[in-house]
Amino acid sequence: MSVFPEQGMVRAEQQAADTPSERGSFQVVAARELPRLYRLARRLVGDEAEDAVQDALLKGYRAYASLDDEVAAPAWLTAILVNCCRDRARAKGRRVEETELNEADDFSLYRTIAAEDPFPYSDSLHLDFLHQFGREDVRAVLAELPELYRLPLVLCYCEGYQVKEVAYLLEVPLGTMLARLHRGRKLFERTLWDYAERHGLLKENAKR
Amino acid sequence: MITCAEAVRQLWEYLDGVVEEADREKIEEHLSFCRRCCGELDFAEELRRFLAQPDEPDLPADVKARLLATVTELEERA
C-alpha cells in the first residue's frame, strides 16, 4: 500500500501547480484519513496510537495552510504522523547506536531452524516455526526491537511502503535506511528465535 | 561468481527491488544452482508474508469521535 501518488511527492506537487483544485477543509481531509492513520499508529506505537494521531492532527492543522494541494494530503499527513510516532517511541525507548548490532548481523533464522530442528517429524520445518506465532506474539516481538529498527521494518514490511518512501518518511538517506533495514531484519530474526525459546513455542505440541 | 554468504546478505534487498542490476544478475545466477540459497529465498518470502498479515483492529468508534472532536474544536477556535 502507498499513499504516495504515482511517481512520489514530486508528482503531487507538479499536479498542484498544473491544476489548482478546490480545497476541502482540514476537517474533511482528517476525517477521511483517520482510519488509515490510526491503524498505522497502532503498528508504530501500540497503545499510544490515539495520542500520536492527536499530536499529528494538531501539527497538521497548524500547517495545513502551507500545503500546496489536497492531492498530497495523505502522504503529507502520514509524514507528520510518522514523525509524531517516532518522537513518542524515542522518548520511551532505549537509545541504540547504529553500530551496536554487529553480533546479530550474521544470524540466520533459516539456518538456525534447520540446525536446531525443533520439530523433528515436520515436513515443513520453517513454515511450522512461523505458524507457532500468533498475532500477539508477532506484536510482542516487534515491540522488543529498538525504535531505530522497528519503525523502518513496520513501515516497509507490515505497511508495504517502498524503501525510498520509508527513507523519505524517516528523513534519512537511502543508504542509511538500507543499512537499518538490514540490521533490523537480522535483529527481528534473532528476536523471533529467542522469543520462541523463551515462550516454549519450540515444542511439537505447542502448535496452535 | 558470488558466495552463499554474499547472496544471502542481499536476498531481502533483492526482493525489495533495491539491488543494482549487476548485483541482481549475480544473485539470480547463484540461485540458479544453489538449492540452499533458494531455501533461504523461499523463507525470506514467507517471513515477508508473515509480517504483512493484517493485524490491527479498525478505528474504534469512541476513538474516532474523540479525534474528530479535537479537529472540530480547532476549527471552531480559529
PDB file of C-alpha atoms in Angstrom, chain A residues 29-207:
ATOM      1  CA  VAL A  29      -9.302  15.633   4.968  1.00  0.00           C
ATOM      2  CA  ALA A  30      -8.649  14.462   8.535  1.00  0.00           C
ATOM      3  CA  ALA A  31     -11.930  12.551   8.768  1.00  0.00           C
ATOM      4  CA  ARG A  32     -11.163  10.724   5.532  1.00  0.00           C
ATOM      5  CA  GLU A  33      -7.633   9.772   6.607  1.00  0.00           C
ATOM      6  CA  LEU A  34      -8.327   8.889  10.254  1.00  0.00           C
ATOM      7  CA  PRO A  35      -8.840   5.102   9.926  1.00  0.00           C
ATOM      8  CA  ARG A  36      -5.606   4.677   7.988  1.00  0.00           C
ATOM      9  CA  LEU A  37      -3.617   6.978  10.280  1.00  0.00           C
ATOM     10  CA  TYR A  38      -4.882   5.235  13.392  1.00  0.00           C
ATOM     11  CA  ARG A  39      -4.030   1.781  12.024  1.00  0.00           C
ATOM     12  CA  LEU A  40      -0.515   2.926  11.170  1.00  0.00           C
ATOM     13  CA  ALA A  41      -0.054   4.499  14.602  1.00  0.00           C
ATOM     14  CA  ARG A  42      -1.198   1.249  16.265  1.00  0.00           C
ATOM     15  CA  ARG A  43       1.539  -0.576  14.417  1.00  0.00           C
ATOM     16  CA  LEU A  44       4.163   2.028  15.265  1.00  0.00           C
ATOM     17  CA  VAL A  45       3.425   2.940  18.883  1.00  0.00           C
ATOM     18  CA  GLY A  46       0.763   0.455  20.072  1.00  0.00           C
ATOM     19  CA  ASP A  47      -1.353   1.794  22.931  1.00  0.00           C
ATOM     20  CA  GLU A  48      -0.182   5.367  22.349  1.00  0.00           C
ATOM     21  CA  ALA A  49      -1.786   5.414  18.905  1.00  0.00           C
ATOM     22  CA  GLU A  50      -4.648   7.764  19.825  1.00  0.00           C
ATOM     23  CA  ASP A  51      -2.239  10.270  21.405  1.00  0.00           C
ATOM     24  CA  ALA A  52       0.105  10.075  18.413  1.00  0.00           C
ATOM     25  CA  VAL A  53      -2.754  10.720  15.967  1.00  0.00           C
ATOM     26  CA  GLN A  54      -3.915  13.617  18.107  1.00  0.00           C
ATOM     27  CA  ASP A  55      -0.386  15.107  18.034  1.00  0.00           C
ATOM     28  CA  ALA A  56      -0.399  14.711  14.257  1.00  0.00           C
ATOM     29  CA  LEU A  57      -3.804  16.384  13.876  1.00  0.00           C
ATOM     30  CA  LEU A  58      -2.666  19.383  15.931  1.00  0.00           C
ATOM     31  CA  LYS A  59       0.523  19.762  13.902  1.00  0.00           C
ATOM     32  CA  GLY A  60      -1.296  19.126  10.653  1.00  0.00           C
ATOM     33  CA  TYR A  61      -3.977  21.679  11.425  1.00  0.00           C
ATOM     34  CA  ARG A  62      -1.395  24.378  12.076  1.00  0.00           C
ATOM     35  CA  ALA A  63       0.494  23.626   8.863  1.00  0.00           C
ATOM     36  CA  TYR A  64      -2.464  22.888   6.582  1.00  0.00           C
ATOM     37  CA  ALA A  65      -2.411  26.344   5.014  1.00  0.00           C
ATOM     38  CA  SER A  66       1.130  25.717   3.774  1.00  0.00           C
ATOM     39  CA  LEU A  67       0.142  22.515   1.949  1.00  0.00           C
ATOM     40  CA  ASP A  68       0.031  23.265  -1.774  1.00  0.00           C
ATOM     41  CA  ASP A  69      -2.697  20.867  -2.781  1.00  0.00           C
ATOM     42  CA  GLU A  70      -5.061  18.397  -1.196  1.00  0.00           C
ATOM     43  CA  VAL A  71      -3.803  15.615  -3.510  1.00  0.00           C
ATOM     44  CA  ALA A  72      -0.648  15.462  -1.393  1.00  0.00           C
ATOM     45  CA  ALA A  73      -2.580  15.454   1.912  1.00  0.00           C
ATOM     46  CA  PRO A  74      -2.471  11.682   2.605  1.00  0.00           C
ATOM     47  CA  ALA A  75       1.325  11.476   2.156  1.00  0.00           C
ATOM     48  CA  TRP A  76       1.795  14.745   3.999  1.00  0.00           C
ATOM     49  CA  LEU A  77      -0.295  13.645   6.989  1.00  0.00           C
ATOM     50  CA  THR A  78       1.472  10.283   7.010  1.00  0.00           C
ATOM     51  CA  ALA A  79       4.855  12.015   7.231  1.00  0.00           C
ATOM     52  CA  ILE A  80       3.614  14.152  10.128  1.00  0.00           C
ATOM     53  CA  LEU A  81       2.193  11.116  11.924  1.00  0.00           C
ATOM     54  CA  VAL A  82       5.373   9.062  11.466  1.00  0.00           C
ATOM     55  CA  ASN A  83       7.316  11.946  12.985  1.00  0.00           C
ATOM     56  CA  CYS A  84       4.983  12.116  15.967  1.00  0.00           C
ATOM     57  CA  CYS A  85       5.222   8.339  16.442  1.00  0.00           C
ATOM     58  CA  ARG A  86       8.988   8.465  16.224  1.00  0.00           C
ATOM     59  CA  ASP A  87       9.142  11.196  18.871  1.00  0.00           C
ATOM     60  CA  ARG A  88       6.961   9.109  21.172  1.00  0.00           C
ATOM     61  CA  ALA A  89       8.910   5.906  20.567  1.00  0.00           C
ATOM     62  CA  ARG A  90      12.194   7.728  21.154  1.00  0.00           C
ATOM     63  CA  ALA A  91      11.051   9.307  24.382  1.00  0.00           C
ATOM     64  CA  LYS A  92      10.104   5.882  25.680  1.00  0.00           C
ATOM     65  CA  GLY A  93      12.661   3.513  24.280  1.00  0.00           C
ATOM     66  CA  ARG A  94      16.274   2.747  24.938  1.00  0.00           C
ATOM     67  CA  ARG A  95      18.658   4.635  22.663  1.00  0.00           C
ATOM     68  CA  VAL A  96      20.531   2.353  20.317  1.00  0.00           C
ATOM     69  CA  GLU A  97      23.688   3.206  18.465  1.00  0.00           C
ATOM     70  CA  GLU A  98      23.724   2.115  14.847  1.00  0.00           C
ATOM     71  CA  THR A  99      26.889   0.083  15.336  1.00  0.00           C
ATOM     72  CA  GLU A 100      25.618  -1.917  18.272  1.00  0.00           C
ATOM     73  CA  LEU A 101      24.290  -4.892  16.353  1.00  0.00           C
ATOM     74  CA  ASN A 102      27.304  -6.406  14.657  1.00  0.00           C
ATOM     75  CA  GLU A 103      26.808  -9.629  16.517  1.00  0.00           C
ATOM     76  CA  ALA A 104      23.301 -10.044  15.128  1.00  0.00           C
ATOM     77  CA  ASP A 105      24.419  -9.299  11.568  1.00  0.00           C
ATOM     78  CA  ASP A 106      25.471 -12.865  10.888  1.00  0.00           C
ATOM     79  CA  PHE A 107      22.461 -14.556  12.428  1.00  0.00           C
ATOM     80  CA  SER A 108      20.340 -16.589  10.017  1.00  0.00           C
ATOM     81  CA  LEU A 109      16.958 -17.752  11.257  1.00  0.00           C
ATOM     82  CA  TYR A 110      16.669 -20.113   8.291  1.00  0.00           C
ATOM     83  CA  ARG A 111      19.904 -21.912   9.179  1.00  0.00           C
ATOM     84  CA  THR A 112      19.194 -21.837  12.915  1.00  0.00           C
ATOM     85  CA  ILE A 113      15.822 -23.549  12.427  1.00  0.00           C
ATOM     86  CA  ALA A 114      17.406 -26.163  10.126  1.00  0.00           C
ATOM     87  CA  ALA A 115      20.267 -26.830  12.559  1.00  0.00           C
ATOM     88  CA  GLU A 116      18.200 -26.911  15.752  1.00  0.00           C
ATOM     89  CA  ASP A 117      15.374 -28.879  14.094  1.00  0.00           C
ATOM     90  CA  PRO A 118      12.718 -28.093  16.704  1.00  0.00           C
ATOM     91  CA  PHE A 119      10.023 -30.257  15.052  1.00  0.00           C
ATOM     92  CA  PRO A 120      11.760 -33.490  14.030  1.00  0.00           C
ATOM     93  CA  TYR A 121       8.631 -35.009  12.435  1.00  0.00           C
ATOM     94  CA  SER A 122       7.816 -31.978  10.316  1.00  0.00           C
ATOM     95  CA  ASP A 123       7.987 -31.920   6.517  1.00  0.00           C
ATOM     96  CA  SER A 124       7.829 -28.112   6.500  1.00  0.00           C
ATOM     97  CA  LEU A 125      10.038 -27.157   9.380  1.00  0.00           C
ATOM     98  CA  HIS A 126      10.426 -23.461   8.558  1.00  0.00           C
ATOM     99  CA  LEU A 127       6.739 -22.835   7.959  1.00  0.00           C
ATOM    100  CA  ASP A 128       5.829 -24.746  11.101  1.00  0.00           C
ATOM    101  CA  PHE A 129       8.157 -22.478  13.035  1.00  0.00           C
ATOM    102  CA  LEU A 130       6.330 -19.364  11.777  1.00  0.00           C
ATOM    103  CA  HIS A 131       2.936 -20.942  12.440  1.00  0.00           C
ATOM    104  CA  GLN A 132       3.729 -21.134  16.154  1.00  0.00           C
ATOM    105  CA  PHE A 133       3.419 -17.364  16.369  1.00  0.00           C
ATOM    106  CA  GLY A 134       0.033 -15.790  16.991  1.00  0.00           C
ATOM    107  CA  ARG A 135      -0.730 -12.118  16.318  1.00  0.00           C
ATOM    108  CA  GLU A 136       0.053 -11.168  19.887  1.00  0.00           C
ATOM    109  CA  ASP A 137       3.420 -12.901  19.649  1.00  0.00           C
ATOM    110  CA  VAL A 138       4.388 -11.049  16.467  1.00  0.00           C
ATOM    111  CA  ARG A 139       3.362  -7.758  18.038  1.00  0.00           C
ATOM    112  CA  ALA A 140       5.418  -8.587  21.155  1.00  0.00           C
ATOM    113  CA  VAL A 141       8.484  -9.498  19.084  1.00  0.00           C
ATOM    114  CA  LEU A 142       8.279  -6.244  17.111  1.00  0.00           C
ATOM    115  CA  ALA A 143       7.785  -4.293  20.334  1.00  0.00           C
ATOM    116  CA  GLU A 144      11.053  -5.720  21.692  1.00  0.00           C
ATOM    117  CA  LEU A 145      13.044  -4.107  18.874  1.00  0.00           C
ATOM    118  CA  PRO A 146      14.556  -0.638  19.379  1.00  0.00           C
ATOM    119  CA  GLU A 147      12.634   2.135  17.620  1.00  0.00           C
ATOM    120  CA  LEU A 148      15.564   2.786  15.269  1.00  0.00           C
ATOM    121  CA  TYR A 149      14.952  -0.606  13.636  1.00  0.00           C
ATOM    122  CA  ARG A 150      11.291  -1.247  14.429  1.00  0.00           C
ATOM    123  CA  LEU A 151       9.883   1.774  12.590  1.00  0.00           C
ATOM    124  CA  PRO A 152      11.549   1.041   9.222  1.00  0.00           C
ATOM    125  CA  LEU A 153      10.606  -2.656   9.443  1.00  0.00           C
ATOM    126  CA  VAL A 154       6.969  -1.906  10.229  1.00  0.00           C
ATOM    127  CA  LEU A 155       6.664   0.754   7.516  1.00  0.00           C
ATOM    128  CA  CYS A 156       8.362  -1.385   4.905  1.00  0.00           C
ATOM    129  CA  TYR A 157       7.142  -4.915   5.593  1.00  0.00           C
ATOM    130  CA  CYS A 158       3.938  -4.541   7.614  1.00  0.00           C
ATOM    131  CA  GLU A 159       2.584  -1.446   5.862  1.00  0.00           C
ATOM    132  CA  GLY A 160       4.109  -2.069   2.440  1.00  0.00           C
ATOM    133  CA  TYR A 161       5.825   1.253   1.780  1.00  0.00           C
ATOM    134  CA  GLN A 162       8.695   1.299  -0.710  1.00  0.00           C
ATOM    135  CA  VAL A 163      12.188   1.573   0.803  1.00  0.00           C
ATOM    136  CA  LYS A 164      12.582   5.020  -0.788  1.00  0.00           C
ATOM    137  CA  GLU A 165       9.324   6.199   0.754  1.00  0.00           C
ATOM    138  CA  VAL A 166      10.408   4.969   4.191  1.00  0.00           C
ATOM    139  CA  ALA A 167      13.721   6.830   3.850  1.00  0.00           C
ATOM    140  CA  TYR A 168      11.710   9.943   2.994  1.00  0.00           C
ATOM    141  CA  LEU A 169       9.265   9.467   5.867  1.00  0.00           C
ATOM    142  CA  LEU A 170      12.019   8.902   8.417  1.00  0.00           C
ATOM    143  CA  GLU A 171      14.195  11.633   6.922  1.00  0.00           C
ATOM    144  CA  VAL A 172      17.378   9.609   6.393  1.00  0.00           C
ATOM    145  CA  PRO A 173      19.471   8.975   3.259  1.00  0.00           C
ATOM    146  CA  LEU A 174      18.612   5.819   1.293  1.00  0.00           C
ATOM    147  CA  GLY A 175      21.942   4.154   2.153  1.00  0.00           C
ATOM    148  CA  THR A 176      21.344   4.662   5.878  1.00  0.00           C
ATOM    149  CA  MET A 177      17.832   3.267   5.505  1.00  0.00           C
ATOM    150  CA  LEU A 178      19.106   0.154   3.699  1.00  0.00           C
ATOM    151  CA  ALA A 179      21.641  -0.456   6.477  1.00  0.00           C
ATOM    152  CA  ARG A 180      18.973  -0.023   9.162  1.00  0.00           C
ATOM    153  CA  LEU A 181      16.590  -2.363   7.380  1.00  0.00           C
ATOM    154  CA  HIS A 182      19.327  -4.983   7.089  1.00  0.00           C
ATOM    155  CA  ARG A 183      20.212  -4.793  10.771  1.00  0.00           C
ATOM    156  CA  GLY A 184      16.553  -4.582  11.701  1.00  0.00           C
ATOM    157  CA  ARG A 185      15.734  -7.785   9.797  1.00  0.00           C
ATOM    158  CA  LYS A 186      18.603  -9.645  11.421  1.00  0.00           C
ATOM    159  CA  LEU A 187      17.601  -8.408  14.843  1.00  0.00           C
ATOM    160  CA  PHE A 188      13.976  -9.366  14.113  1.00  0.00           C
ATOM    161  CA  GLU A 189      15.045 -12.901  13.112  1.00  0.00           C
ATOM    162  CA  ARG A 190      17.134 -13.305  16.252  1.00  0.00           C
ATOM    163  CA  THR A 191      14.361 -11.923  18.448  1.00  0.00           C
ATOM    164  CA  LEU A 192      11.830 -14.306  16.850  1.00  0.00           C
ATOM    165  CA  TRP A 193      14.069 -17.249  17.719  1.00  0.00           C
ATOM    166  CA  ASP A 194      14.802 -16.035  21.268  1.00  0.00           C
ATOM    167  CA  TYR A 195      11.111 -15.332  21.843  1.00  0.00           C
ATOM    168  CA  ALA A 196      10.154 -18.818  20.622  1.00  0.00           C
ATOM    169  CA  GLU A 197      12.683 -20.368  23.007  1.00  0.00           C
ATOM    170  CA  ARG A 198      11.576 -18.235  25.949  1.00  0.00           C
ATOM    171  CA  HIS A 199       7.859 -18.856  25.396  1.00  0.00           C
ATOM    172  CA  GLY A 200       8.040 -22.589  24.767  1.00  0.00           C
ATOM    173  CA  LEU A 201       6.999 -22.365  21.106  1.00  0.00           C
ATOM    174  CA  LEU A 202       9.644 -24.843  20.018  1.00  0.00           C
ATOM    175  CA  LYS A 203       7.830 -27.946  21.187  1.00  0.00           C
ATOM    176  CA  GLU A 204       5.917 -30.234  18.861  1.00  0.00           C
ATOM    177  CA  ASN A 205       2.754 -29.972  20.958  1.00  0.00           C
ATOM    178  CA  ALA A 206       2.954 -26.175  21.308  1.00  0.00           C
ATOM    179  CA  LYS A 207       1.484 -25.772  17.836  1.00  0.00           C
TER     180      LYS A 207
END
